[in-house]
mmCIF file of C-alpha atoms in Angstrom:
data_model
loop_
_atom_site.group_PDB
_atom_site.id
_atom_site.type_symbol
_atom_site.label_atom_id
_atom_site.label_comp_id
_atom_site.label_asym_id
_atom_site.label_seq_id
_atom_site.Cartn_x
_atom_site.Cartn_y
_atom_site.Cartn_z
ATOM 1 C CA GLY T 1 29.926 -15.633 -11.436
ATOM 2 C CA GLU T 2 32.349 -13.982 -9.345
ATOM 3 C CA ASN T 3 33.440 -14.551 -5.168
ATOM 4 C CA VAL T 4 34.442 -11.800 -3.370
ATOM 5 C CA GLU T 5 36.014 -13.117 -0.229
ATOM 6 C CA GLN T 6 36.715 -10.566 2.914
ATOM 7 C CA HIS T 7 38.541 -11.541 5.638
ATOM 8 C CA PRO T 8 38.487 -11.126 9.113
ATOM 9 C CA SER T 9 34.512 -10.325 9.729
ATOM 10 C CA THR T 10 35.149 -8.394 13.153
ATOM 11 C CA LEU T 11 38.565 -5.969 13.811
ATOM 12 C CA SER T 12 39.430 -4.441 16.765
ATOM 13 C CA VAL T 13 41.737 -2.282 17.258
ATOM 14 C CA GLN T 14 43.520 0.478 19.582
ATOM 15 C CA GLU T 15 43.105 4.050 18.430
ATOM 16 C CA GLY T 16 46.380 5.542 16.899
ATOM 17 C CA ASP T 17 46.962 1.846 15.603
ATOM 18 C CA SER T 18 46.821 0.135 11.842
ATOM 19 C CA ALA T 19 44.094 -1.794 10.566
ATOM 20 C CA VAL T 20 44.032 -3.833 7.469
ATOM 21 C CA ILE T 21 41.085 -5.787 5.261
ATOM 22 C CA LYS T 22 42.098 -8.253 2.855
ATOM 23 C CA CYS T 23 39.412 -9.261 -0.016
ATOM 24 C CA THR T 24 40.010 -12.075 -2.085
ATOM 25 C CA TYR T 25 38.475 -12.207 -6.160
ATOM 26 C CA SER T 26 37.783 -15.472 -8.452
ATOM 27 C CA ASP T 27 37.667 -13.851 -11.894
ATOM 28 C CA SER T 28 40.393 -12.376 -13.728
ATOM 29 C CA ALA T 29 37.928 -9.436 -15.792
ATOM 30 C CA SER T 30 36.948 -7.847 -12.485
ATOM 31 C CA ASN T 31 39.165 -4.956 -13.182
ATOM 32 C CA TYR T 32 37.321 -2.389 -10.807
ATOM 33 C CA PHE T 33 37.554 -3.045 -6.668
ATOM 34 C CA PRO T 34 36.025 0.037 -4.531
ATOM 35 C CA TRP T 35 35.639 0.035 -0.296
ATOM 36 C CA TYR T 36 32.859 1.555 1.093
ATOM 37 C CA LYS T 37 32.267 2.359 4.656
ATOM 38 C CA GLN T 38 29.004 1.727 6.491
ATOM 39 C CA GLU T 39 28.221 4.160 8.788
ATOM 40 C CA LEU T 40 25.132 3.032 11.642
ATOM 41 C CA GLY T 41 22.134 4.162 10.417
ATOM 42 C CA LYS T 42 23.046 4.371 6.661
ATOM 43 C CA GLY T 43 24.088 2.916 3.495
ATOM 44 C CA PRO T 44 27.792 2.363 2.258
ATOM 45 C CA GLN T 45 29.695 4.950 1.228
ATOM 46 C CA LEU T 46 32.751 4.672 -1.631
ATOM 47 C CA ILE T 47 35.615 6.100 0.960
ATOM 48 C CA ILE T 48 38.294 5.134 -2.225
ATOM 49 C CA ASP T 49 39.104 2.337 -4.753
ATOM 50 C CA ILE T 50 41.847 0.932 -7.218
ATOM 51 C CA ARG T 51 41.773 0.118 -11.238
ATOM 52 C CA SER T 52 43.252 -2.771 -12.288
ATOM 53 C CA ASN T 53 46.218 -0.837 -13.863
ATOM 54 C CA VAL T 54 47.246 0.315 -10.763
ATOM 55 C CA GLY T 55 49.016 -1.570 -7.572
ATOM 56 C CA GLU T 56 48.675 0.868 -4.904
ATOM 57 C CA LYS T 57 46.636 4.152 -4.346
ATOM 58 C CA LYS T 58 46.503 6.367 -0.864
ATOM 59 C CA ASP T 59 44.601 8.996 0.040
ATOM 60 C CA GLN T 60 45.456 10.464 3.555
ATOM 61 C CA ARG T 61 45.411 7.945 6.585
ATOM 62 C CA ILE T 62 42.961 5.461 4.063
ATOM 63 C CA ALA T 63 45.509 3.361 1.044
ATOM 64 C CA VAL T 64 43.900 0.453 -1.021
ATOM 65 C CA THR T 65 47.055 -2.092 -2.548
ATOM 66 C CA LEU T 66 45.624 -4.341 -5.345
ATOM 67 C CA ASN T 67 47.697 -7.783 -6.433
ATOM 68 C CA LYS T 68 46.091 -8.855 -9.926
ATOM 69 C CA THR T 69 48.528 -12.046 -9.692
ATOM 70 C CA ALA T 70 47.496 -13.124 -7.021
ATOM 71 C CA LYS T 71 43.917 -11.796 -7.062
ATOM 72 C CA HIS T 72 43.772 -10.405 -3.739
ATOM 73 C CA PHE T 73 43.304 -6.145 -2.874
ATOM 74 C CA SER T 74 43.752 -4.897 0.977
ATOM 75 C CA LEU T 75 42.698 -1.671 2.402
ATOM 76 C CA HIS T 76 44.800 -0.178 5.049
ATOM 77 C CA ILE T 77 43.201 1.991 7.831
ATOM 78 C CA THR T 78 46.369 4.163 9.424
ATOM 79 C CA GLU T 79 46.383 6.228 12.541
ATOM 80 C CA THR T 80 43.069 4.938 13.566
ATOM 81 C CA GLN T 81 41.147 6.678 15.401
ATOM 82 C CA PRO T 82 37.026 6.327 17.114
ATOM 83 C CA GLU T 83 35.731 7.513 14.049
ATOM 84 C CA ASP T 84 37.144 4.806 11.902
ATOM 85 C CA SER T 85 34.936 2.510 13.040
ATOM 86 C CA ALA T 86 31.816 1.047 10.773
ATOM 87 C CA VAL T 87 31.573 -1.466 8.736
ATOM 88 C CA TYR T 88 33.508 -1.629 5.398
ATOM 89 C CA PHE T 89 32.661 -3.800 2.018
ATOM 90 C CA CYS T 90 35.190 -4.136 -0.598
ATOM 91 C CA ALA T 91 33.954 -4.846 -4.472
ATOM 92 C CA ALA T 92 34.854 -6.588 -7.231
ATOM 93 C CA SER T 93 33.587 -5.485 -10.719
ATOM 94 C CA MET T 94 33.715 -6.611 -14.430
ATOM 95 C CA GLY T 95 33.397 -2.942 -15.654
ATOM 96 C CA THR T 96 29.989 -5.013 -17.429
ATOM 97 C CA ASN T 97 26.812 -5.393 -17.507
ATOM 98 C CA ALA T 98 25.935 -2.215 -15.841
ATOM 99 C CA GLY T 99 28.498 -1.818 -13.576
ATOM 100 C CA LYS T 100 27.219 -4.753 -10.921
ATOM 101 C CA SER T 101 30.007 -5.235 -8.406
ATOM 102 C CA THR T 102 29.866 -8.620 -6.137
ATOM 103 C CA PHE T 103 30.584 -7.322 -2.874
ATOM 104 C CA GLY T 104 32.305 -9.266 0.154
ATOM 105 C CA ASP T 105 30.962 -9.777 3.553
ATOM 106 C CA GLY T 106 31.805 -6.543 5.338
ATOM 107 C CA THR T 107 34.107 -6.555 7.881
ATOM 108 C CA THR T 108 33.117 -4.743 11.833
ATOM 109 C CA LEU T 109 36.023 -2.448 12.728
ATOM 110 C CA THR T 110 35.909 -1.070 16.318
ATOM 111 C CA VAL T 111 38.505 1.686 17.196
ATOM 112 C CA LYS T 112 38.356 1.385 20.766
ATOM 113 C CA PRO T 113 40.018 5.141 22.126
ATOM 114 C CA ASP D 1 26.207 15.527 -4.931
ATOM 115 C CA VAL D 2 24.163 12.334 -5.658
ATOM 116 C CA LYS D 3 21.021 11.909 -3.945
ATOM 117 C CA VAL D 4 19.286 8.381 -3.877
ATOM 118 C CA THR D 5 16.540 8.523 -1.648
ATOM 119 C CA GLN D 6 14.517 6.134 -0.361
ATOM 120 C CA SER D 7 10.795 6.459 0.605
ATOM 121 C CA SER D 8 10.480 4.635 3.975
ATOM 122 C CA ARG D 9 13.640 3.957 6.722
ATOM 123 C CA TYR D 10 10.963 1.496 8.773
ATOM 124 C CA LEU D 11 8.736 -0.095 7.084
ATOM 125 C CA VAL D 12 6.229 -3.657 9.223
ATOM 126 C CA LYS D 13 4.090 -5.520 6.605
ATOM 127 C CA ARG D 14 2.495 -8.748 7.685
ATOM 128 C CA THR D 15 2.993 -11.965 6.422
ATOM 129 C CA GLY D 16 1.303 -12.243 2.045
ATOM 130 C CA GLU D 17 1.004 -8.378 1.704
ATOM 131 C CA LYS D 18 2.260 -7.167 -1.899
ATOM 132 C CA VAL D 19 5.046 -4.917 -0.817
ATOM 133 C CA PHE D 20 6.331 -1.861 -2.414
ATOM 134 C CA LEU D 21 9.539 -0.057 -2.012
ATOM 135 C CA GLU D 22 10.452 2.850 -3.357
ATOM 136 C CA CYS D 23 13.885 4.407 -4.696
ATOM 137 C CA VAL D 24 14.694 7.497 -6.608
ATOM 138 C CA GLN D 25 17.361 9.530 -7.970
ATOM 139 C CA ASP D 26 18.590 12.298 -8.951
ATOM 140 C CA MET D 27 20.957 12.330 -11.271
ATOM 141 C CA ASP D 28 19.548 10.728 -14.624
ATOM 142 C CA HIS D 29 21.832 7.609 -14.355
ATOM 143 C CA GLU D 30 20.389 4.469 -15.981
ATOM 144 C CA ASN D 31 21.849 1.808 -13.815
ATOM 145 C CA MET D 32 20.119 0.936 -10.942
ATOM 146 C CA PHE D 33 20.072 -1.634 -7.778
ATOM 147 C CA TRP D 34 18.596 -2.900 -5.586
ATOM 148 C CA TYR D 35 20.013 -5.300 -2.665
ATOM 149 C CA ARG D 36 19.743 -7.195 1.147
ATOM 150 C CA GLN D 37 21.341 -6.600 3.273
ATOM 151 C CA ASP D 38 21.922 -9.606 6.332
ATOM 152 C CA PRO D 39 24.192 -9.806 9.077
ATOM 153 C CA GLY D 40 27.658 -11.957 8.508
ATOM 154 C CA LEU D 41 25.978 -12.592 4.357
ATOM 155 C CA GLY D 42 27.185 -8.993 2.664
ATOM 156 C CA LEU D 43 25.129 -7.289 -0.084
ATOM 157 C CA ARG D 44 23.057 -9.173 -1.759
ATOM 158 C CA LEU D 45 22.142 -8.177 -5.592
ATOM 159 C CA ILE D 46 18.197 -8.921 -5.771
ATOM 160 C CA TYR D 47 17.886 -7.326 -9.183
ATOM 161 C CA PHE D 48 19.384 -4.666 -11.540
ATOM 162 C CA SER D 49 18.275 -2.083 -14.392
ATOM 163 C CA TYR D 50 20.276 -0.603 -16.741
ATOM 164 C CA ASP D 51 17.535 1.382 -18.322
ATOM 165 C CA VAL D 52 13.578 2.245 -18.383
ATOM 166 C CA LYS D 53 11.267 -0.706 -18.898
ATOM 167 C CA MET D 54 14.950 -3.100 -18.917
ATOM 168 C CA LYS D 55 15.662 -5.070 -15.302
ATOM 169 C CA GLU D 56 18.339 -8.192 -14.998
ATOM 170 C CA LYS D 57 17.542 -10.985 -12.051
ATOM 171 C CA GLY D 58 20.154 -11.056 -9.855
ATOM 172 C CA ASP D 59 21.575 -13.337 -7.416
ATOM 173 C CA ILE D 60 18.859 -13.657 -5.078
ATOM 174 C CA PRO D 61 15.449 -13.190 -7.440
ATOM 175 C CA GLU D 62 13.596 -15.676 -5.952
ATOM 176 C CA GLY D 63 9.745 -13.733 -4.164
ATOM 177 C CA TYR D 64 10.646 -10.208 -5.565
ATOM 178 C CA SER D 65 10.036 -8.153 -9.086
ATOM 179 C CA VAL D 66 10.511 -4.523 -9.518
ATOM 180 C CA SER D 67 9.713 -1.923 -12.431
ATOM 181 C CA ARG D 68 11.611 0.738 -14.122
ATOM 182 C CA GLU D 69 8.008 2.953 -15.974
ATOM 183 C CA LYS D 70 11.100 6.031 -15.383
ATOM 184 C CA LYS D 71 14.095 6.204 -15.142
ATOM 185 C CA GLU D 72 14.361 8.303 -11.917
ATOM 186 C CA ARG D 73 12.095 6.086 -10.726
ATOM 187 C CA PHE D 74 13.340 1.977 -9.243
ATOM 188 C CA SER D 75 10.468 0.129 -7.719
ATOM 189 C CA LEU D 76 11.421 -3.403 -5.458
ATOM 190 C CA ILE D 77 8.166 -5.201 -5.344
ATOM 191 C CA LEU D 78 7.784 -8.131 -2.647
ATOM 192 C CA GLU D 79 4.342 -10.209 -4.826
ATOM 193 C CA SER D 80 3.371 -12.210 -1.157
ATOM 194 C CA ALA D 81 5.927 -10.695 1.190
ATOM 195 C CA SER D 82 7.001 -13.744 4.084
ATOM 196 C CA THR D 83 8.762 -13.588 7.202
ATOM 197 C CA ASN D 84 12.204 -15.089 6.030
ATOM 198 C CA GLN D 85 12.131 -11.483 3.350
ATOM 199 C CA THR D 86 12.716 -9.163 6.719
ATOM 200 C CA SER D 87 15.724 -7.554 6.183
ATOM 201 C CA MET D 88 17.727 -4.317 5.559
ATOM 202 C CA TYR D 89 16.785 -3.098 2.108
ATOM 203 C CA LEU D 90 19.627 -1.226 0.304
ATOM 204 C CA CYS D 91 19.068 0.697 -3.348
ATOM 205 C CA ALA D 92 22.201 1.691 -5.368
ATOM 206 C CA LEU D 93 22.204 3.957 -8.273
ATOM 207 C CA GLY D 94 25.713 3.538 -10.609
ATOM 208 C CA GLY D 95 28.117 5.955 -12.344
ATOM 209 C CA ASP D 96 27.315 7.307 -15.588
ATOM 210 C CA THR D 97 29.419 4.698 -17.033
ATOM 211 C CA ASN D 98 31.076 1.352 -15.837
ATOM 212 C CA ASN D 99 33.675 0.951 -13.429
ATOM 213 C CA GLN D 100 32.597 3.838 -11.073
ATOM 214 C CA PRO D 101 30.790 2.914 -7.619
ATOM 215 C CA GLN D 102 27.784 3.025 -7.304
ATOM 216 C CA HIS D 103 25.715 5.954 -4.319
ATOM 217 C CA PHE D 104 23.916 4.136 -1.916
ATOM 218 C CA GLY D 105 20.564 5.154 -0.631
ATOM 219 C CA ASP D 106 19.870 5.182 3.593
ATOM 220 C CA GLY D 107 17.982 2.059 3.728
ATOM 221 C CA THR D 108 14.475 0.326 3.930
ATOM 222 C CA ARG D 109 13.874 -1.858 6.829
ATOM 223 C CA LEU D 110 11.283 -4.048 5.979
ATOM 224 C CA SER D 111 9.777 -6.132 9.054
ATOM 225 C CA ILE D 112 7.275 -8.958 8.013
ATOM 226 C CA LEU D 113 5.213 -10.171 10.760
#
């Protein structure tokens, strides 16, 4: 089955700096890659996603890049703010099997004021 | 807005009890998922369902079962609770087609004493 590895497991940055979280996946059939943010006491929520026919997608301070050849994708957050502090999960899906996704182990991001 | 409601935020049960965790959606979607979340282990899929009365095992189904008698409700059952099932349990709703993000409930923190 699919295997998703996520790094780093913890990340601490100063407010205003950039943060980058990286994920690799194992199955080349995966074609959908969402990123979720989980705040304390809440379930994960989608912040951005990318499909395999696209190399990069941006939404204000958040961007995701995908390298299909190397089977890795990354989340970039620029101009970080304290409210960006949360746990971030990457996921990979093949678009089959009820849309089942395989998740990375999560990255705890702390943005220091 | 998509709403995924988990019936309890916190639950304390005793070893050997039969435990029911309930999840209700308001979107009439077919695909629903149960995960458990443990520190450093990310989100692990227990079971999922792609239609009423249809279910499939995820990656860690041992000790659990599920029920989907109506489309809007997906229940996770711990047949005989054990202390190693103490965890955060998250229910998620898939999109109306594959390759769409999942929508999560806010979780049930279950403690087995």
